[in-house]
Short mmCIF file of C-alpha atoms in Angstrom, two decimals:
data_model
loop_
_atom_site.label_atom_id
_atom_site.label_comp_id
_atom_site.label_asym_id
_atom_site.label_seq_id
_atom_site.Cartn_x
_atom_site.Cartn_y
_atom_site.Cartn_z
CA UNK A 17 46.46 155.64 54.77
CA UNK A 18 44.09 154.32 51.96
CA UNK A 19 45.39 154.05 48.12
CA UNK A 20 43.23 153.50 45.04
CA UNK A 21 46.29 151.99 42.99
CA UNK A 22 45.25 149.59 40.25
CA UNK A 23 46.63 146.65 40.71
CA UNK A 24 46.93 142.81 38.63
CA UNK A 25 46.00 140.16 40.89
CA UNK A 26 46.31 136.41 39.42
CA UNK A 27 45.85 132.89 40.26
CA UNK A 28 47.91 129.67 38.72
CA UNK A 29 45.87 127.13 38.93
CA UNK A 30 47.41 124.12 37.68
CA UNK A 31 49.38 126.25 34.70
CA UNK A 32 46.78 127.98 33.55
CA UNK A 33 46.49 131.88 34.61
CA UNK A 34 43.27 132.84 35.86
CA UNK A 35 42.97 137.04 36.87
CA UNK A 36 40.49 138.92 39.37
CA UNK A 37 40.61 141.12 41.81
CA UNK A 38 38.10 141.69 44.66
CA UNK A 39 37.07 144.70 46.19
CA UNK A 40 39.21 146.72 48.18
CA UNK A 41 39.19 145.19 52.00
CA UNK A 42 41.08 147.13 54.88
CA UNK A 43 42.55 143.58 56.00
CA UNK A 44 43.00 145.31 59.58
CA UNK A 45 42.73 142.40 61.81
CA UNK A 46 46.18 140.97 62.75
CA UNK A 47 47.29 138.42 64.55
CA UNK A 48 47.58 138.40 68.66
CA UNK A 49 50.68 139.78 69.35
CA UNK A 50 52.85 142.48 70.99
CA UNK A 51 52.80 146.49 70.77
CA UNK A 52 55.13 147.47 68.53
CA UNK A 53 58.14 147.67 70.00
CA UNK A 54 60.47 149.74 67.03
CA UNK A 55 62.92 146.98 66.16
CA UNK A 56 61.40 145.92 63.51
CA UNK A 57 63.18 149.26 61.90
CA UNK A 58 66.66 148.44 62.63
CA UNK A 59 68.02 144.92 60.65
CA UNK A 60 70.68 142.99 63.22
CA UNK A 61 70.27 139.99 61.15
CA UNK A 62 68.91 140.44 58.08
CA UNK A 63 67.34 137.51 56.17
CA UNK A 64 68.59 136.10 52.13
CA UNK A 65 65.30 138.01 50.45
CA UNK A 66 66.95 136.93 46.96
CA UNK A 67 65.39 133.62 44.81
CA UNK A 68 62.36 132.61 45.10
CA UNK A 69 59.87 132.57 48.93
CA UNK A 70 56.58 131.11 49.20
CA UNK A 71 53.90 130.53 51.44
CA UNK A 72 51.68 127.65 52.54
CA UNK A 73 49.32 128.47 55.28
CA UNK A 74 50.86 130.77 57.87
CA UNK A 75 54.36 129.54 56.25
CA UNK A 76 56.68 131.23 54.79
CA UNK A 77 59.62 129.40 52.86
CA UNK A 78 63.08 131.57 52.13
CA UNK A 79 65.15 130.30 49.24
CA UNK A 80 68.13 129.16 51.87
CA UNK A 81 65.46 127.10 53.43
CA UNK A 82 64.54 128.86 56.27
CA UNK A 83 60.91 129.04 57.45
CA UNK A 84 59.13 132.27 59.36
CA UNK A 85 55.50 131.81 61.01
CA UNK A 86 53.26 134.31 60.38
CA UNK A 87 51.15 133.37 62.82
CA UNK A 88 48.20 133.20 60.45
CA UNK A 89 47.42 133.08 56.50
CA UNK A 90 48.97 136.29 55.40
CA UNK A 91 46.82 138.09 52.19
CA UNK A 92 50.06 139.68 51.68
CA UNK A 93 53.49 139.52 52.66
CA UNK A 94 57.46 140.91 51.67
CA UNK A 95 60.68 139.87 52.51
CA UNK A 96 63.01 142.22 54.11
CA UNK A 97 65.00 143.13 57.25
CA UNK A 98 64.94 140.50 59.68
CA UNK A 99 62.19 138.66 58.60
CA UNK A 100 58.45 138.77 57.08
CA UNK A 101 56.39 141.66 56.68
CA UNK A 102 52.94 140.83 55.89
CA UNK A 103 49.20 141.99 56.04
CA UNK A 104 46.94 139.05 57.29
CA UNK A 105 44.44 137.34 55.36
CA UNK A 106 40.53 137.93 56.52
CA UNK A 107 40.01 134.45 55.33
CA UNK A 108 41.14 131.91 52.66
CA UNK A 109 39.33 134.30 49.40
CA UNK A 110 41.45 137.22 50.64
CA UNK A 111 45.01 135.55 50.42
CA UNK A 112 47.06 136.60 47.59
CA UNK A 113 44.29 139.31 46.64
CA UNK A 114 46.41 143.21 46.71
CA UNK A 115 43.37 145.15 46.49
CA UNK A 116 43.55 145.94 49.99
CA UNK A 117 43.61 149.44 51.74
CA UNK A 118 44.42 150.98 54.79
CA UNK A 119 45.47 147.34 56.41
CA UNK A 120 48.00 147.29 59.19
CA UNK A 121 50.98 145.92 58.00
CA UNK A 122 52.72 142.92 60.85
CA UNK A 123 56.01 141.56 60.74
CA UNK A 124 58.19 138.72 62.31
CA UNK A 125 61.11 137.26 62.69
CA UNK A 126 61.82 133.47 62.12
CA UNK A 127 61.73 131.82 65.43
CA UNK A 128 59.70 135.30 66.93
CA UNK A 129 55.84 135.68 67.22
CA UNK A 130 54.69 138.82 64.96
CA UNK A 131 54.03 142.11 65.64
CA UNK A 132 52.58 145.39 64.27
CA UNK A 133 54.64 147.52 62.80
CA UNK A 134 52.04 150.45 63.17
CA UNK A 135 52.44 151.46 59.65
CA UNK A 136 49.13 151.15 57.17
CA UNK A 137 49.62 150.25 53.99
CA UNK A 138 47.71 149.48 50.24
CA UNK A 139 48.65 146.58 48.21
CA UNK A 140 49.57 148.76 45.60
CA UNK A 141 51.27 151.59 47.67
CA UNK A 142 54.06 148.82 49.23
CA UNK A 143 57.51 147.16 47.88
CA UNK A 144 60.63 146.17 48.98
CA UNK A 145 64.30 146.49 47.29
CA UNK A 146 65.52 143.42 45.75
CA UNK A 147 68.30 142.95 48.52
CA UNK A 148 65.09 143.09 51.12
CA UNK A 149 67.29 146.06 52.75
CA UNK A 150 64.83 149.02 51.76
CA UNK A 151 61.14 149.35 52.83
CA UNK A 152 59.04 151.77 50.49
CA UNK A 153 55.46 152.98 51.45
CA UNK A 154 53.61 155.31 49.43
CA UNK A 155 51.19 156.94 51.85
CA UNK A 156 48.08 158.27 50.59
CA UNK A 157 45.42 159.75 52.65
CA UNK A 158 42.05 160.22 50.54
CA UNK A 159 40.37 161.87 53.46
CA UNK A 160 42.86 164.85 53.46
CA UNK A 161 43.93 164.40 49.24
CA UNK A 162 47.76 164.29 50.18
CA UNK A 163 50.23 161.80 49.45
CA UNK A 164 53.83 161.44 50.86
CA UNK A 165 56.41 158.84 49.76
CA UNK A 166 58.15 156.94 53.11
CA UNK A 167 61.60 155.45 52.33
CA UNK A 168 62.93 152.86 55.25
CA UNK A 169 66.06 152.26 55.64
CA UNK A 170 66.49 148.44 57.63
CA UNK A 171 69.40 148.37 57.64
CA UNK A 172 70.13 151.48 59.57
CA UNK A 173 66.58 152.09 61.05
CA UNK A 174 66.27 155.78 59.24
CA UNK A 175 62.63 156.59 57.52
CA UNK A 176 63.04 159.60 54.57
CA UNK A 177 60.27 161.27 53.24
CA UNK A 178 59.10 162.72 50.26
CA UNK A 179 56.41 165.05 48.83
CA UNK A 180 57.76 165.42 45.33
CA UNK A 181 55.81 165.08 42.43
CA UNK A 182 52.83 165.00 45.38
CA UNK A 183 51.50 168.88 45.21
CA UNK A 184 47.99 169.87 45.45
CA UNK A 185 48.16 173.29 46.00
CA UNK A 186 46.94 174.40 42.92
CA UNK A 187 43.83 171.82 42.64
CA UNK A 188 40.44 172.48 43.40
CA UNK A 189 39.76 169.07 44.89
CA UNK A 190 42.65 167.54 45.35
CA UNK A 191 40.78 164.64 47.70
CA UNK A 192 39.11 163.60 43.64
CA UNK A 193 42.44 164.51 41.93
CA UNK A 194 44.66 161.47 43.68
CA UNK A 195 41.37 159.23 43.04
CA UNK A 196 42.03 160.04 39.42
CA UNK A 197 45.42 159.94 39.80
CA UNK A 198 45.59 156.39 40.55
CA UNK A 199 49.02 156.45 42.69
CA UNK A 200 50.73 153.21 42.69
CA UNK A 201 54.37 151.97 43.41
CA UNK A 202 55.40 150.93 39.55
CA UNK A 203 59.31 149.30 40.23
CA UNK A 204 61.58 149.27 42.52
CA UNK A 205 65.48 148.41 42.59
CA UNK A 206 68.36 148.71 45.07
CA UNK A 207 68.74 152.80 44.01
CA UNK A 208 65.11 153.83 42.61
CA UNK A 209 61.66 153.96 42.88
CA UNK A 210 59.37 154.69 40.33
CA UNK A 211 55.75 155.90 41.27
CA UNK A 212 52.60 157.09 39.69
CA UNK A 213 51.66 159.61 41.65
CA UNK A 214 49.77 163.15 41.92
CA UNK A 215 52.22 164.81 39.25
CA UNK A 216 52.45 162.03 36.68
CA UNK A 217 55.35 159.61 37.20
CA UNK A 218 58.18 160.20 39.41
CA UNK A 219 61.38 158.12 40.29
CA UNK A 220 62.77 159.28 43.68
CA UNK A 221 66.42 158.42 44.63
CA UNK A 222 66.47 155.51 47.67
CA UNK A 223 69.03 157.60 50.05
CA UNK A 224 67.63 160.99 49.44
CA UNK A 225 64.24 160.55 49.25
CA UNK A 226 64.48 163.31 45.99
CA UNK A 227 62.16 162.70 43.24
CA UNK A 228 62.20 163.98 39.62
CA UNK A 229 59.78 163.71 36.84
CA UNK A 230 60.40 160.40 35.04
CA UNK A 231 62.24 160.87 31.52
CA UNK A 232 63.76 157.05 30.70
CA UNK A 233 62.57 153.74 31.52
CA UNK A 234 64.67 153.32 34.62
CA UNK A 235 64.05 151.56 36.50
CA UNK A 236 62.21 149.35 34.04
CA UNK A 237 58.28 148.29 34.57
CA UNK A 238 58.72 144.92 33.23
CA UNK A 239 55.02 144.14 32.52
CA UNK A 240 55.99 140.43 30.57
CA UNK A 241 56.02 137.54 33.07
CA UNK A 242 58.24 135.80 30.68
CA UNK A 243 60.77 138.42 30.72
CA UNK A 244 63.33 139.06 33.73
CA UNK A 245 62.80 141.87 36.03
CA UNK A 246 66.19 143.33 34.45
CA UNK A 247 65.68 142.77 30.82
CA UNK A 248 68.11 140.54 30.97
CA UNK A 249 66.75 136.84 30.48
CA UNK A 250 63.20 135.52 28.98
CA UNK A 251 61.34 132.89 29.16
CA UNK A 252 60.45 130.82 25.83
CA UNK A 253 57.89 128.33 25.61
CA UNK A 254 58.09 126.76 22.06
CA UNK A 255 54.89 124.72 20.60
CA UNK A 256 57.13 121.53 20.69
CA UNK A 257 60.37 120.69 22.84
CA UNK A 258 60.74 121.66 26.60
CA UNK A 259 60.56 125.66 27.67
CA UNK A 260 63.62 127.72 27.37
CA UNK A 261 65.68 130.73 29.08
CA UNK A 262 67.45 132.53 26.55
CA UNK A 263 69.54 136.07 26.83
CA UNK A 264 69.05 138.96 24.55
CA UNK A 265 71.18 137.38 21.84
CA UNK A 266 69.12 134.27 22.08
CA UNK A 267 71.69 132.33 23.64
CA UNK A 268 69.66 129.47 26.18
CA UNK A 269 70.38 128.39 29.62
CA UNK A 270 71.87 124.67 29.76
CA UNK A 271 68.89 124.02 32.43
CA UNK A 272 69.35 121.24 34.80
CA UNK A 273 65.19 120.19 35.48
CA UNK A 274 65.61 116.39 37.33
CA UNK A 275 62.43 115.90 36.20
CA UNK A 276 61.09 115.04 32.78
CA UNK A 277 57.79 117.07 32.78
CA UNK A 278 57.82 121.22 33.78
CA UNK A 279 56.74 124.65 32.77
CA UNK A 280 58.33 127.62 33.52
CA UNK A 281 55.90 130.87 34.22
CA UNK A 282 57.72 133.76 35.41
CA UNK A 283 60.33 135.87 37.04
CA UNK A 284 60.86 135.75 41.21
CA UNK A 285 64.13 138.27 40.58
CA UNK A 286 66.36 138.83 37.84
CA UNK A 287 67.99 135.12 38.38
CA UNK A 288 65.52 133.62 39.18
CA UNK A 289 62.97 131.52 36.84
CA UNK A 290 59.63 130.32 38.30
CA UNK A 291 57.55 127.43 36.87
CA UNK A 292 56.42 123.53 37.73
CA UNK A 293 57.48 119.90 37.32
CA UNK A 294 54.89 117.20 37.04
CA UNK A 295 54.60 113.38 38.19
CA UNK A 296 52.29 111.50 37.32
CA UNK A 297 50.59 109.26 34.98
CA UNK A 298 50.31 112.32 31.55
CA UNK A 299 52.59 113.32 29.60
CA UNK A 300 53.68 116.38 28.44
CA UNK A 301 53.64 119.58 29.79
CA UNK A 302 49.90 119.40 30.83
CA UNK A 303 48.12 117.79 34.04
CA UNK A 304 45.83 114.86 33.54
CA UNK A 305 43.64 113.42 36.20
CA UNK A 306 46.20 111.94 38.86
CA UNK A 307 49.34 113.76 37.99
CA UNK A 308 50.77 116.03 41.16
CA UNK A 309 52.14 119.32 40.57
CA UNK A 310 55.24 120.89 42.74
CA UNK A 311 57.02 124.47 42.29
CA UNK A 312 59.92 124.32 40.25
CA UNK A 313 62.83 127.37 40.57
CA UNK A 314 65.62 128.17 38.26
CA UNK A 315 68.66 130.09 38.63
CA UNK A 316 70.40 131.87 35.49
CA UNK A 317 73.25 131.71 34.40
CA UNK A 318 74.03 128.60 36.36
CA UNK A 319 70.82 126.63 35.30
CA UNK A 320 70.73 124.71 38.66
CA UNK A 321 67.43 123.86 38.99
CA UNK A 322 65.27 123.06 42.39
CA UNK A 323 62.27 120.82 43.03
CA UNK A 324 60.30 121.81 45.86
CA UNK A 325 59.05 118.69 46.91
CA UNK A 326 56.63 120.60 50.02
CA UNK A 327 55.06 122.58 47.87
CA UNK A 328 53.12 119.71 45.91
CA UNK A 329 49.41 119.94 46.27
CA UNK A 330 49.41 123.20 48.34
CA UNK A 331 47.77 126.20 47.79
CA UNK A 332 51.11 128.70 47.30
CA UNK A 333 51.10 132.12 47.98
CA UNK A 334 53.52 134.37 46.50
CA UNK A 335 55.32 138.01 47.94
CA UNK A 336 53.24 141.04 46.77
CA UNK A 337 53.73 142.08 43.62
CA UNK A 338 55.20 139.17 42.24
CA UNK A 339 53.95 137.95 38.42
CA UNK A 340 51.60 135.13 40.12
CA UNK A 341 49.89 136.38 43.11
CA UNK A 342 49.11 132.58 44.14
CA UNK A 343 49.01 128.98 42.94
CA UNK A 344 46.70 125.91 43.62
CA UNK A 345 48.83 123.08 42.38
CA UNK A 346 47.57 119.93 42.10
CA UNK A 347 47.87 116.78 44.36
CA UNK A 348 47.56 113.57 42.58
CA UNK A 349 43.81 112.63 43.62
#
């Protein structure tokens, strides 16, 4: 399966957004592990994929606090089921980078050594649900010009399939058509997907795997960091005065930051704000020479607000197709 998706890949290095993507790399070499063995399909013990995960290295840090070896840098990774899945890094340039196709996606469990699932995947052409219970794959072969939608249930270990919105039987050259077409995964939440694909746009229905041609905004590209994945919150950041979370009456968030000095970027869910707090010898919401950077998280409408002391002066990756694809943050040197 290879996809030609377009897809946003950025960098936040030190609260400043830098973008770029790469050229498209098949990221097929995985990790030494076992054949796949199926039970990756079937959830027994499903992992919290809500708030905010990150990795460092071949770590991967769940909001509750638990941690899930990858076994190596992942380029990519999602969390859902059981666990992590992921598509290894070829080296350090590669991680966070989605321009990938045809790479074989892995996955693990925490406490298990990975595995390949068998599936092959594009970094535009995979997402998860929000609950992490839902696996969505749209498969794209350019050699044959046909496209098929794959729906995963975890939870129950059933795969649905879809060709809608995917015909080619009335195009010349349908292998140049889906280049054109561009098919890429566009949103996702626990009931819909919404695709580009061969037809135009298409949102398919999770449990049937039926498609229509898309007529509303549901579910809802959000293409504004600042704003929630819902519509619900945003993001403020005023010239003067700390950043805010307001709701669509302007109302703000009373939020609790234990630290003096932080930014707030973007959205890991629809509760879930996403910034940094800073130590150091500056002040003010930017770095000087010295100061050392952690990851900051935010819940709404609580405003209980987490330092995450581990991540400070780490190179961060985030879960595909997050806001921030990763983050060098800065160490105090």
């Amino acid at each position: 399966m290879r996809s030609s998706g377009v897809a946003v890949c950025g960098m936040l290095l030190l609260g400043a957004l830098v973008t770029g993507c790469t050229d498209d790399a098949d990221g097929s070499a995985g990790p030494a592990g076992p054949a796949d063995d199926g039970r990756w399909r079937t959830s027994t013990a499903p992992v919290d994929a809500s708030g905010l995960s990150w990795a460092v290295g071949s770590t991967v840090h769940l909001a509750d606090g638990t941690t899930v070896d990858t076994g190596r840098p992942p380029r990519a990774y999602v969390v859902a089921g059981d666990g992590v899945f992921f598509v290894p890094a070829d080296d350090d340039a590669s991680a966070g980078d989605p321009a990938f196709t045809g790479a074989d996606l892995w996955f693990v469990r925490p406490g298990a050594e990975p595995g390949p699932t068998g599936l092959e995947v594009a970094g535009t052409g995979l997402a998860r649900t929000p609950d992490g219970s839902r696996l969505v794959v749209l498969d794209a072969d350019y050699d044959e010009g046909t496209a098929v939608m794959r729906f995963l249930d975890l939870s129950s270990g059933e795969e649905t399939t879809s060709e809608d919105g995917m015909d080619t039987s009335g195009i010349d050259d349908p292998v140049d058509h889906l280049l054109e077409a561009e098919v890429e995964i566009l949103a996702v939440d626990d009931e819909r997907v919404r695709a580009r694909v061969i037809e135009g746009e298409e949102v398919y229905d999770l449990s049937t795997g039926e498609g229509a041609s898309a007529s509303d905004d549901e579910p809802p590209v959000v293409r504004d960091a600042l704003t929630s994945p819902d519509g619900t919150w945003r993001i403020e950041k005023p010239d003067s005065g700390p950043d805010r979370v307001v709701d669509a009456d302007g109302r703000a968030v009373d939020l609790r930051v234990p630290q003096e000095r932080w930014n707030l970027s973007w959205w890991a869910d629809q509760e879930t704000a996403v910034g940094t707090v800073i130590t150091g010898p500056g002040t003010g919401k930017r770095t000087t020479e010295g100061d050392t950077v952690a990851l900051l998280s935010c819940r709404v409408p609580t405003g209980a607000c987490t330092v995450l002391e581990d991540s400070a002066g780490e190179t961060v990756l985030f879960p595909l197709r997050s806001s921030v694809a990763a983050i060098m943050l800065q160490d105090g040197e």
